[in-house]
Coordinates of C-alpha atoms in Angstrom, one line a residue:
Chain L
X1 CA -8.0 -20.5 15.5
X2 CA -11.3 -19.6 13.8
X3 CA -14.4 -20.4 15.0
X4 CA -15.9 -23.6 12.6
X5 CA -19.1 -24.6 13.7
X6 CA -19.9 -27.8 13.7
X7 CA -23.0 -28.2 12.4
X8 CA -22.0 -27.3 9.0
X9 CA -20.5 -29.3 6.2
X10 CA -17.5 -27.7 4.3
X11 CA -15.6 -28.1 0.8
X12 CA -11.6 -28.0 1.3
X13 CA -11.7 -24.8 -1.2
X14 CA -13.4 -23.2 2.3
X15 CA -16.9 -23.1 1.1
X16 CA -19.5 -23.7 4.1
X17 CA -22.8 -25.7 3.4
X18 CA -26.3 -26.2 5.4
X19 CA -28.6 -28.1 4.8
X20 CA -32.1 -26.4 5.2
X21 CA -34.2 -29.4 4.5
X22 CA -36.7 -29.8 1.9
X23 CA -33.6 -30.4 -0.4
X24 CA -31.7 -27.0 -0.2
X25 CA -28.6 -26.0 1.0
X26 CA -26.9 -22.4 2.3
X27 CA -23.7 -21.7 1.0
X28 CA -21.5 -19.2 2.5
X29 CA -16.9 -18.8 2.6
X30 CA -16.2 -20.0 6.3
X31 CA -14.5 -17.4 8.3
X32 CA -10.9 -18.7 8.4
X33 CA -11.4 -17.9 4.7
X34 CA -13.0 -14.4 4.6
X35 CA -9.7 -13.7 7.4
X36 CA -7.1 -14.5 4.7
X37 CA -8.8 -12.7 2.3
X38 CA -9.2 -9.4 4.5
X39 CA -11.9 -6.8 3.8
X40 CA -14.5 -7.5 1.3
X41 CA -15.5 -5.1 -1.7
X42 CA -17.3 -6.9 -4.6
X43 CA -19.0 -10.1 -4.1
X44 CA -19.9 -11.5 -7.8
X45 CA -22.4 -13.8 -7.4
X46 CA -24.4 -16.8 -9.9
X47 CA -27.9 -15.9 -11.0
X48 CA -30.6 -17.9 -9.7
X49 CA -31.5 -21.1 -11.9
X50 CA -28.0 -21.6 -12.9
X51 CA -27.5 -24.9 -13.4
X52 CA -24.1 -25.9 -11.6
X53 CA -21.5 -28.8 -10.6
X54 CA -19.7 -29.5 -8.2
X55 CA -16.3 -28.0 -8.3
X56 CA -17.6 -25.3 -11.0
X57 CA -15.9 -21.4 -10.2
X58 CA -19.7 -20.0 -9.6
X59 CA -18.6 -16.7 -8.0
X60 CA -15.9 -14.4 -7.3
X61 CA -15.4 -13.0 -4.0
X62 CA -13.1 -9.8 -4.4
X63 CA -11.0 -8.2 -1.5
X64 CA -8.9 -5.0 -1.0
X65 CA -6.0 -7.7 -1.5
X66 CA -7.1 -10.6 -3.9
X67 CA -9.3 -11.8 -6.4
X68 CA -10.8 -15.3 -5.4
X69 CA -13.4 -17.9 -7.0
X70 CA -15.5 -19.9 -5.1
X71 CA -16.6 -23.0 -5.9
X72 CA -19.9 -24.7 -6.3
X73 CA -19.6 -27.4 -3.8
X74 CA -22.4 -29.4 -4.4
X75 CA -24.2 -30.4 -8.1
X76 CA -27.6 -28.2 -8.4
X77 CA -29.9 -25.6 -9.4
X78 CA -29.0 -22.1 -8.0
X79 CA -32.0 -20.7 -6.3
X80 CA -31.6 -17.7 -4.3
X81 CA -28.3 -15.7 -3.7
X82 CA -27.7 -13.2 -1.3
X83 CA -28.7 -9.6 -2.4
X84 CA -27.4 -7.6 0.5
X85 CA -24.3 -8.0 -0.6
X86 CA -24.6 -6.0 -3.4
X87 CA -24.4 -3.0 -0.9
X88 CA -22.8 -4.5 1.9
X89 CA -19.8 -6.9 0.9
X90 CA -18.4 -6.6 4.3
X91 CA -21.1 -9.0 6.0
X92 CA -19.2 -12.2 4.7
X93 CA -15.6 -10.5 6.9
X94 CA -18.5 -9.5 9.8
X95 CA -20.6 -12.3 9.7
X96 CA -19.3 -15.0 7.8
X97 CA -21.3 -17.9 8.8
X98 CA -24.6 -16.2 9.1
X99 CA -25.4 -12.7 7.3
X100 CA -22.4 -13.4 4.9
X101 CA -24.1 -16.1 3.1
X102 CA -23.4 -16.3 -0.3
X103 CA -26.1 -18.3 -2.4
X104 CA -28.6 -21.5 -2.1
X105 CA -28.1 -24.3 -4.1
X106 CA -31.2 -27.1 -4.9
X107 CA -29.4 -30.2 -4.5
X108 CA -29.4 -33.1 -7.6
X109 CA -28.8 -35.9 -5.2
X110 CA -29.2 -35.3 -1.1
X111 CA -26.5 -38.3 -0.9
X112 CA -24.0 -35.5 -2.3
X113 CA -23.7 -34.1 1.7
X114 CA -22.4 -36.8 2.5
X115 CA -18.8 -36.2 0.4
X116 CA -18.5 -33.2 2.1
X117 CA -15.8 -33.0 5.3
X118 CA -17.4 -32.4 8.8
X119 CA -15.8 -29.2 10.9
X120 CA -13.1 -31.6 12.4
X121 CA -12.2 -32.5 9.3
X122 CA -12.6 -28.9 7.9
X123 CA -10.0 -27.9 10.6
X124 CA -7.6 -30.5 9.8
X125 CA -7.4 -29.5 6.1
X126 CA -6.8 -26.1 7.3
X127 CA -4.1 -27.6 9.8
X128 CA -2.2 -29.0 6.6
X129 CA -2.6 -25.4 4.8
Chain G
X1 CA 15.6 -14.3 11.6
X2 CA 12.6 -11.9 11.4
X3 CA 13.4 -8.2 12.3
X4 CA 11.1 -6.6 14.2
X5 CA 10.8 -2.8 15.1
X6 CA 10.3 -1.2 18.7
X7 CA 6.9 -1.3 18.6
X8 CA 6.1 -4.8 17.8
X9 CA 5.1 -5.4 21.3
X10 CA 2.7 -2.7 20.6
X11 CA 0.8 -4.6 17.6
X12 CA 0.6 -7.8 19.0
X13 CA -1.6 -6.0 21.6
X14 CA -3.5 -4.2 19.5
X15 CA -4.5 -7.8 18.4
X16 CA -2.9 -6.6 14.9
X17 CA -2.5 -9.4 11.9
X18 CA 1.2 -9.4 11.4
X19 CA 2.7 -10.0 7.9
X20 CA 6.5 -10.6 6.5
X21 CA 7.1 -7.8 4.9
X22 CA 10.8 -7.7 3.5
X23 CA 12.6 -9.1 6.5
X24 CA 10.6 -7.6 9.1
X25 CA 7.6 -8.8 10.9
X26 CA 4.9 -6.0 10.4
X27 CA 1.2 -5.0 10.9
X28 CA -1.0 -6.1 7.8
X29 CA -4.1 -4.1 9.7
X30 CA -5.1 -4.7 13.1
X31 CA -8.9 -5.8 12.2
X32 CA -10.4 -4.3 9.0
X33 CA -7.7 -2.0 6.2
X34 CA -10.7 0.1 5.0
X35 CA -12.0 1.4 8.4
X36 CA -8.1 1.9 9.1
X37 CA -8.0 3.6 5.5
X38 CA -10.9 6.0 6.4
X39 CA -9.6 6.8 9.6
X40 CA -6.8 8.6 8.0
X41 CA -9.1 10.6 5.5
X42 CA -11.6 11.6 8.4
X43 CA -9.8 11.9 11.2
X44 CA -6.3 10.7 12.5
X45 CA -4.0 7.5 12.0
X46 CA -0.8 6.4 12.5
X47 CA 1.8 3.8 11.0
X48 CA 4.9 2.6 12.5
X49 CA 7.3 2.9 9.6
X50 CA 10.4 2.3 12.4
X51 CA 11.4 -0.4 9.4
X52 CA 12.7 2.7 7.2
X53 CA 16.3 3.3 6.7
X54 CA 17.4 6.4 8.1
X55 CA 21.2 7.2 6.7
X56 CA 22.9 10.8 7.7
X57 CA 25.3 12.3 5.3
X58 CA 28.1 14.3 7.0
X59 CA 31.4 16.0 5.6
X60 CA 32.9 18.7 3.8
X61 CA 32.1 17.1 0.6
X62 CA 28.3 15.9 2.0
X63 CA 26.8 18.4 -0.8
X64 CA 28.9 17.3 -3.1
X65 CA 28.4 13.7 -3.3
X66 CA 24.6 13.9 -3.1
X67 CA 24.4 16.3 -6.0
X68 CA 26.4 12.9 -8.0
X69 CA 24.4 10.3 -5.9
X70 CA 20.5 12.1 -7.0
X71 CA 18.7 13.2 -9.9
X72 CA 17.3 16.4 -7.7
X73 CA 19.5 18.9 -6.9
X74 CA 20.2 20.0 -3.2
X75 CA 22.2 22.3 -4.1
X76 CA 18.4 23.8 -4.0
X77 CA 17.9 23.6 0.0
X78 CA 19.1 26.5 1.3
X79 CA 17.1 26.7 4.5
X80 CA 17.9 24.4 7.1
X81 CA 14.9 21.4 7.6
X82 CA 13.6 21.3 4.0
X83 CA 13.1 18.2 2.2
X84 CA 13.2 17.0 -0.8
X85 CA 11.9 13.8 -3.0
X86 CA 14.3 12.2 -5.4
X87 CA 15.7 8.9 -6.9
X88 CA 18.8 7.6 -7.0
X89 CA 19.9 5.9 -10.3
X90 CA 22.3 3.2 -11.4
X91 CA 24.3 3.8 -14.3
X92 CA 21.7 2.8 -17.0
X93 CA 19.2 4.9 -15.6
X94 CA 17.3 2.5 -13.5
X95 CA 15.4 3.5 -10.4
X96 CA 18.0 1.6 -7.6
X97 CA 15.1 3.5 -5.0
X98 CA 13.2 6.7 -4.4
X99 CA 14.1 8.8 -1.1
X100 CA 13.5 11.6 1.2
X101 CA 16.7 13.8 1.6
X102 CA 16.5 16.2 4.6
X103 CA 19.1 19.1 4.8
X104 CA 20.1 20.9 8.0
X105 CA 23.4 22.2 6.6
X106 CA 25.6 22.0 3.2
X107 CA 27.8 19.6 5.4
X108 CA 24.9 17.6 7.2
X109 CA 22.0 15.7 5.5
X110 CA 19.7 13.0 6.7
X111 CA 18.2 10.6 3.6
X112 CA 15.6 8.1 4.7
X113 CA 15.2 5.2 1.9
X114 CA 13.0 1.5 1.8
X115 CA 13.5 -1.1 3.7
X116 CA 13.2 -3.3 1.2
X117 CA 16.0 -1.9 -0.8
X118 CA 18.6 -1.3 2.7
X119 CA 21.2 -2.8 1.8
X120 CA 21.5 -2.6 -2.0
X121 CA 21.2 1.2 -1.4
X122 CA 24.2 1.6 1.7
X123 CA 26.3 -0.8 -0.7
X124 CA 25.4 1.5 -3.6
X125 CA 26.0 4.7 -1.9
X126 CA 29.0 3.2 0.1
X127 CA 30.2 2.2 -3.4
X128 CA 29.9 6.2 -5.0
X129 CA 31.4 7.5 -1.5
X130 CA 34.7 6.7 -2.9
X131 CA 36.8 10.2 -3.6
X132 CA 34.4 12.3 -1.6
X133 CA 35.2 13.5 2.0
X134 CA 32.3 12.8 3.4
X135 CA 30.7 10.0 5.8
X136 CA 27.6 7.9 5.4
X137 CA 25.9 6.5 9.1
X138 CA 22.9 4.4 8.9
X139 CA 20.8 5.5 12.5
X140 CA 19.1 2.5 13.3
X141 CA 18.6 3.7 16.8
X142 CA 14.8 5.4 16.8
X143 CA 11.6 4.6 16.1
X144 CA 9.5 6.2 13.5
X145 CA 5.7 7.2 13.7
X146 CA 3.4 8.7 11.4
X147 CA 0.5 10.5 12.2
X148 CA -1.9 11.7 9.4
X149 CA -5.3 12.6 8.8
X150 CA -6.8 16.1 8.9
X151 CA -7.2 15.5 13.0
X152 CA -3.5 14.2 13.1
X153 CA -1.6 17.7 14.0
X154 CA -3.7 18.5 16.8
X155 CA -3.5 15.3 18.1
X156 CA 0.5 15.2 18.6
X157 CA 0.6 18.7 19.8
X158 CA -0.8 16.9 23.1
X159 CA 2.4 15.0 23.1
X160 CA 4.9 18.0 22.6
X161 CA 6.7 20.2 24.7
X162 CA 6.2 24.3 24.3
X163 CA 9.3 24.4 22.5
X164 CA 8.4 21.8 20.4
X165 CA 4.8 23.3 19.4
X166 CA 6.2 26.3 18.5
X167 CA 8.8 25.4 16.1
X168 CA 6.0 22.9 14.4
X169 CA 3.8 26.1 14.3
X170 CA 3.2 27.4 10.9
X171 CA 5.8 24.7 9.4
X172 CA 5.0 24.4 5.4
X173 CA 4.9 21.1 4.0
X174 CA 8.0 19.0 3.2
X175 CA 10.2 20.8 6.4
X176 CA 11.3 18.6 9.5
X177 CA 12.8 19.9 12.6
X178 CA 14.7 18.1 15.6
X179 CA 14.0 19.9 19.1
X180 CA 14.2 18.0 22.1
X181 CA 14.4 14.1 21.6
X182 CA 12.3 14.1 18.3
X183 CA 12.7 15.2 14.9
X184 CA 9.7 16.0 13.5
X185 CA 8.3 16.2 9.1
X186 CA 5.7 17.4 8.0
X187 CA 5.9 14.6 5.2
X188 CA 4.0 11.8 4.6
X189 CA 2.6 8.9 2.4
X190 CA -1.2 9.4 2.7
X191 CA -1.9 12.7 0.5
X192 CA -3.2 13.7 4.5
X193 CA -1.5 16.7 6.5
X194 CA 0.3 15.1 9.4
X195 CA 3.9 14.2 10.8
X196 CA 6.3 11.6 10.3
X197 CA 8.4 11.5 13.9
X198 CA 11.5 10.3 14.5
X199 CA 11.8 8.9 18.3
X200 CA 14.5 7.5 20.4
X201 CA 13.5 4.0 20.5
X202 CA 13.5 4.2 24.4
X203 CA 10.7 6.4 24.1
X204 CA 8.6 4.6 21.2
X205 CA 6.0 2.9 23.0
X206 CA 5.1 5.7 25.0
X207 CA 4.5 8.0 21.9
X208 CA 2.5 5.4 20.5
X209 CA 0.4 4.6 23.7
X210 CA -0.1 8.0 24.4
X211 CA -1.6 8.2 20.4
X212 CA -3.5 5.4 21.2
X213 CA -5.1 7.4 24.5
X214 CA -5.6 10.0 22.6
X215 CA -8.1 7.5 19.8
X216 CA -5.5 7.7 16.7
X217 CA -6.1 4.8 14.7
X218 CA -3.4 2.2 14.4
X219 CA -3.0 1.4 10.8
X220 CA -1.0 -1.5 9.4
X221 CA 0.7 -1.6 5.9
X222 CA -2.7 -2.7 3.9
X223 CA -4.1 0.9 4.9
X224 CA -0.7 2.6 4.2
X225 CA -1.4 1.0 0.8
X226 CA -4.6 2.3 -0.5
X227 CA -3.3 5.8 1.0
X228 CA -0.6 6.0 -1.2
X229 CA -1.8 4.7 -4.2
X230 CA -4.8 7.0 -3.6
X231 CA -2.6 9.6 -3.6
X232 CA -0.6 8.6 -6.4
X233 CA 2.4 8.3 -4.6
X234 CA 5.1 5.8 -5.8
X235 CA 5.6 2.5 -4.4
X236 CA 9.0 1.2 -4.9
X237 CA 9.1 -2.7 -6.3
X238 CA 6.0 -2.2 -8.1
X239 CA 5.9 1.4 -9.8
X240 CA 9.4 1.6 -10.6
X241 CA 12.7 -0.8 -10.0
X242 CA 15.8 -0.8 -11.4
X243 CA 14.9 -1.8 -14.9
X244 CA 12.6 1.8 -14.7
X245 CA 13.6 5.0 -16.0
X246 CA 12.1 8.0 -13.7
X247 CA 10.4 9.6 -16.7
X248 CA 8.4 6.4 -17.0
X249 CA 7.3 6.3 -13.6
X250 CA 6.3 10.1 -12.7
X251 CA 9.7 11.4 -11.6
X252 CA 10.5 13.5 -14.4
X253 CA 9.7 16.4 -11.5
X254 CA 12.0 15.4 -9.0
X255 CA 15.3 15.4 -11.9
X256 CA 16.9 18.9 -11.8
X257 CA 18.2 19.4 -15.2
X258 CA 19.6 22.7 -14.4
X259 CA 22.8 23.7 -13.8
X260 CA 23.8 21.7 -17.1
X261 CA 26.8 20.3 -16.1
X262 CA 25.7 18.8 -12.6
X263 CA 27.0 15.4 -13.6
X264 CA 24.3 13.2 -11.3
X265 CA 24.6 9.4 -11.8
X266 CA 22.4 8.2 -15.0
X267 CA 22.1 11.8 -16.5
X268 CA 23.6 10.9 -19.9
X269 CA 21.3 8.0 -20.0
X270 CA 18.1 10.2 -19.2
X271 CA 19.1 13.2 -21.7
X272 CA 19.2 10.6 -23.9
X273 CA 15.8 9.4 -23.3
X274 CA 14.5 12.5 -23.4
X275 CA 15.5 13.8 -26.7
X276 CA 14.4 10.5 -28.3
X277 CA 10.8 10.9 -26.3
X278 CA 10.5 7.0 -26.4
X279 CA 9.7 6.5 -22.6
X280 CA 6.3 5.8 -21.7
X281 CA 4.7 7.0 -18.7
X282 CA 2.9 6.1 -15.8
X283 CA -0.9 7.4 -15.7
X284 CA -3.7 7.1 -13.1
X285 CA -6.6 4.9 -14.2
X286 CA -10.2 4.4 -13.2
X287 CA -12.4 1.9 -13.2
X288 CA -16.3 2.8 -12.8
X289 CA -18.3 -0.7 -12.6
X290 CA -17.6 -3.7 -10.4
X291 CA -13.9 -5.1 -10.4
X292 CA -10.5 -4.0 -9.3
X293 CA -7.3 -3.1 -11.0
X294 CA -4.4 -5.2 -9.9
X295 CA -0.7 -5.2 -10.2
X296 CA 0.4 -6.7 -13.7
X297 CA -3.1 -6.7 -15.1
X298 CA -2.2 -5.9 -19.1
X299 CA -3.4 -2.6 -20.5
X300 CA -4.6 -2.4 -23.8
X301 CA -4.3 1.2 -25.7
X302 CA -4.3 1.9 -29.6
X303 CA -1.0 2.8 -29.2
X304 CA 0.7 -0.9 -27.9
X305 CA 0.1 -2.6 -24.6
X306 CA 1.1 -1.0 -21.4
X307 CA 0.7 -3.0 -17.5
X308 CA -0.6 -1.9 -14.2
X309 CA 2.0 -1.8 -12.0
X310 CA -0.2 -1.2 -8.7
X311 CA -4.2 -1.3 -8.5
X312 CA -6.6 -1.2 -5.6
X313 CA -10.4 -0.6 -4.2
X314 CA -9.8 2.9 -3.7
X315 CA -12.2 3.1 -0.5
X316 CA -12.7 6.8 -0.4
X317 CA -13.5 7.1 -3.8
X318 CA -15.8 3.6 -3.9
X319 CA -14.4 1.9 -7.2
X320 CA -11.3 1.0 -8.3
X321 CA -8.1 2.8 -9.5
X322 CA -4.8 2.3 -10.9
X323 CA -1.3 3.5 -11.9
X324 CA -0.3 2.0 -15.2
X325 CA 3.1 2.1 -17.7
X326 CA 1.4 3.4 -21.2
X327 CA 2.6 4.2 -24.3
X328 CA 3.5 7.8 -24.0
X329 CA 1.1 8.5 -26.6
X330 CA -1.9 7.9 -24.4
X331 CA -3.6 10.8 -23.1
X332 CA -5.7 11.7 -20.3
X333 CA -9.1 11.1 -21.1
X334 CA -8.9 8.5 -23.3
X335 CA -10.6 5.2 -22.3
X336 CA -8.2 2.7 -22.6
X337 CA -9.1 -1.4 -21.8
X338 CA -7.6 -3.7 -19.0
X339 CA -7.6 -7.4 -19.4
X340 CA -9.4 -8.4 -16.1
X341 CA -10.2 -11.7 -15.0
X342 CA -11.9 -13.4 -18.0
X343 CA -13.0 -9.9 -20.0
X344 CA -11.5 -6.4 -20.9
X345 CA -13.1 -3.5 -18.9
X346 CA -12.9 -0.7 -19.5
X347 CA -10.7 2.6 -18.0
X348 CA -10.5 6.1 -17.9
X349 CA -7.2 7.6 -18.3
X350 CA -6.3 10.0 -15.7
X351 CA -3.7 12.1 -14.1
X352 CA -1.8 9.4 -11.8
X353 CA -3.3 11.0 -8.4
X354 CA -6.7 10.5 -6.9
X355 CA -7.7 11.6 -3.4
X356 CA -5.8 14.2 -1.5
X357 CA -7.1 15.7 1.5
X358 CA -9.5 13.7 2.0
X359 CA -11.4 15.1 -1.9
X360 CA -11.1 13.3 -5.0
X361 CA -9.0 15.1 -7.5
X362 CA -9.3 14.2 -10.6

């Protein structure tokens, strides 16, 4: 079992999401996801001041063995994405939840978190996978 | 029920993810594919590839038969422990598997074929038998390890007996030898020098612990992977099946036309093919910027479509590459398109081998 902190929102599609105050929120692939997809080589990410919505395919996150979108999981304005990975992919497989981040989103409408499952209802959609 | 080999006790402590992978229940990686990957190309790793069909050929009429059953000829092994790489066709030419053929004598060869592809291939060959006096015996009764990487033949000459080291000593590529309990190749699917070993199984997890105290890297089936395909080796399933002719897949070199009338299964189908020069043929391609080649990816040339039949991250070389089915027209050189995920890229054609020892090659 993966570890799925529990001070994190999630998206089914195995996005992660925290909320840093002030309206913004982290967005990272959660670790039972970055497992399945095995070692990372190209992370494609949005530019910052994209405008997107939830559910939108916003970036790719390539392995040695698949190809896979992830998903905008809140409505917003993309402002800040993770540069490191440019050069170092492999943070989302070694540090998923933390250096692995992916991009910030500034959220529409803060009520939006609220949609989102919580990690024991993260790890039950995983359960049912 | 899921097969597993001898050293599946062995993986599951090594904390190894384990995949289904034909049948059998087999190491994906144990951790991360690219540090196994480059532990082959720096130093040493090792696969169990136990899940391989070992089949010896014994009788009077042992040469005989295999000189029908292949497109290479063994009539060309003459001294006892060479190998050779060949395919085995169906009647229309198909690709029913690729194989290594081992010979020891004209009246005693050992073949080792895919797993994937056991038992079509004993029914096949079981099938042709008929009219030669010769016997076929699958030897399910060993393990087998390979050890590859430029490190990997000093590493196993801490495992080998006196005797042993010196009939290893100086042995060319493409040779194996049995002394003692082990037979031992100096083949392999990496483009690395190394050994594949054949071990009683009763003695498996030994050899393998005794690699693993000695730091060779165990390295599951996603490593063995990007090796290959690296090295432009063949994967069977994806680079060639039945419905492929060897000259579209890079085989045209292990087909022994000569002596003329050798009359090997599928030979008036490929002389056929040859004279009309209608077959396309399977290239290496590369792709500079971000992305990566995959399997079935359609290839755009000027010439008609082609298809990638396996693509990767190459992680030696730091981009992606490729082998594709292209009009025969194509040439190397040419930059060619792929249709990737939402655009075309585009794709350098190359010779269909990449990395070998370790230093890119094309």
């Amino acid at each position: 079992m993966s570890n799925i902190p529990s001070e994190l929102k999630y998206a089914s599609s195995h996005e992660w999401v925290r909320n840093e105050g002030n309206g913004i929120v982290t967005v990272g692939i959660t670790e039972h996801a970055q497992d399945l997809l095995g070692d990372m080589v190209f992370v494609e990410l949005p530019d910052v001041g994209d405008e997107v919505s939830t559910g939108d395919d916003v970036a790719v996150a390539e392995s040695v063995k698949a190809a896979s979108d992830i998903y905008a999981p809140v409505t917003g304005e993309i402002v800040e994405v993770n540069e490191d990975l440019e050069d170092s992919p492999e943070l989302v497989n070694s540090d998923a939840f933390g250096d692995g981040w992916l991009f910030k989103i500034k959220l529409d409408d803060e009520a939006e978190l609220a949609d989102l499952l919580d990690a024991d209802g993260y790890a039950n959609s995983i359960d049912e996978d | 029920m899921t097969n597993k080999t001898v050293l599946h006790a062995k993986h599951l402590a090594s904390n190894a993810k384990m995949v289904d992978f034909y049948g059998w229940d087999m190491p994906i990686n144990y951790g991360s594919q690219i540090e196994e990957h480059n532990a082959v190309r720096q130093k040493s790793g090792m696969f169990d590839v136990s899940h391989m069909t070992i089949v010896d050929v014994q009788g009077p009429d042992a040469k005989a038969f295999l000189r029908r059953l292949v497109i290479n000829d063994v009539a060309k092994l003459t001294v006892a422990g060479k190998a050779l790489y060949t395919g085995m066709l169906n009647e229309a030419g198909g690709v029913i598997d690729d194989l290594i053929i081992y010979f020891f004598s004209d009246t005693n060869y050992r073949l080792v074929v895919n797993s994937a592809t056991r038992e079509k291939d004993l029914a096949w060959m079981t099938k042709q038998l008929a009219g030669f006096d010769a016997t076929i015996t699958e030897r399910p009764e060993f393990g087998i390890i390979a050890v590859q990487g430029p490190e990997a033949k000093a590493k196993v000459a801490n495992l080998l007996t006196p005797e042993q080291i010196a009939a290893v000593e100086g042995m060319k590529p493409f040779f194996g030898v049995q002394v003692g309990d082990l037979f031992i190749a100096t083949t392999g699917y990496t483009g690395e020098e190394g050994y594949e070993i054949i071990v009683p199984e009763a003695e498996a997890e030994n050899f393998w612990q005794k690699l693993l105290d000695l730091d060779v890297t165990p390295c599951g089936l996603g490593a063995r992977d990007t090796l290959r395909l690296e090295a432009g080796m063949n994967l069977y399933g994806l680079d060639m099946d039945e419905t492929v002719s060897p000259l579209a897949a890079n085989m045209a070199w292990t087909i022994s036309w000569e002596p003329e009338d050798r009359d090997f299964i599928g030979r008036d189908v490929l002389t056929a093919q040859k004279a009309a020069g209608d077959q396309p043929k399977l290239v290496g391609l590369v792709l500079e910027e971000k992305g990566i080649l995959r399997s079935h990816q359609v290839v755009v040339t000027e010439f008609g479509n082609g298809e990638i039949t396996s693509g990767t991250f190459s992680p030696t070389l730091g981009h992606s590459v490729a082998l594709a089915r292209v009009p025969r027209s194509v040439k190397v050189g040419d930059v060619i398109e792929v249709e990737m995920r939402k655009k075309n890229v585009k794709v350098t054609v190359t010779k269909p081998s990449f990395v070998r020892n370790g230093k890119k090659v094309f």
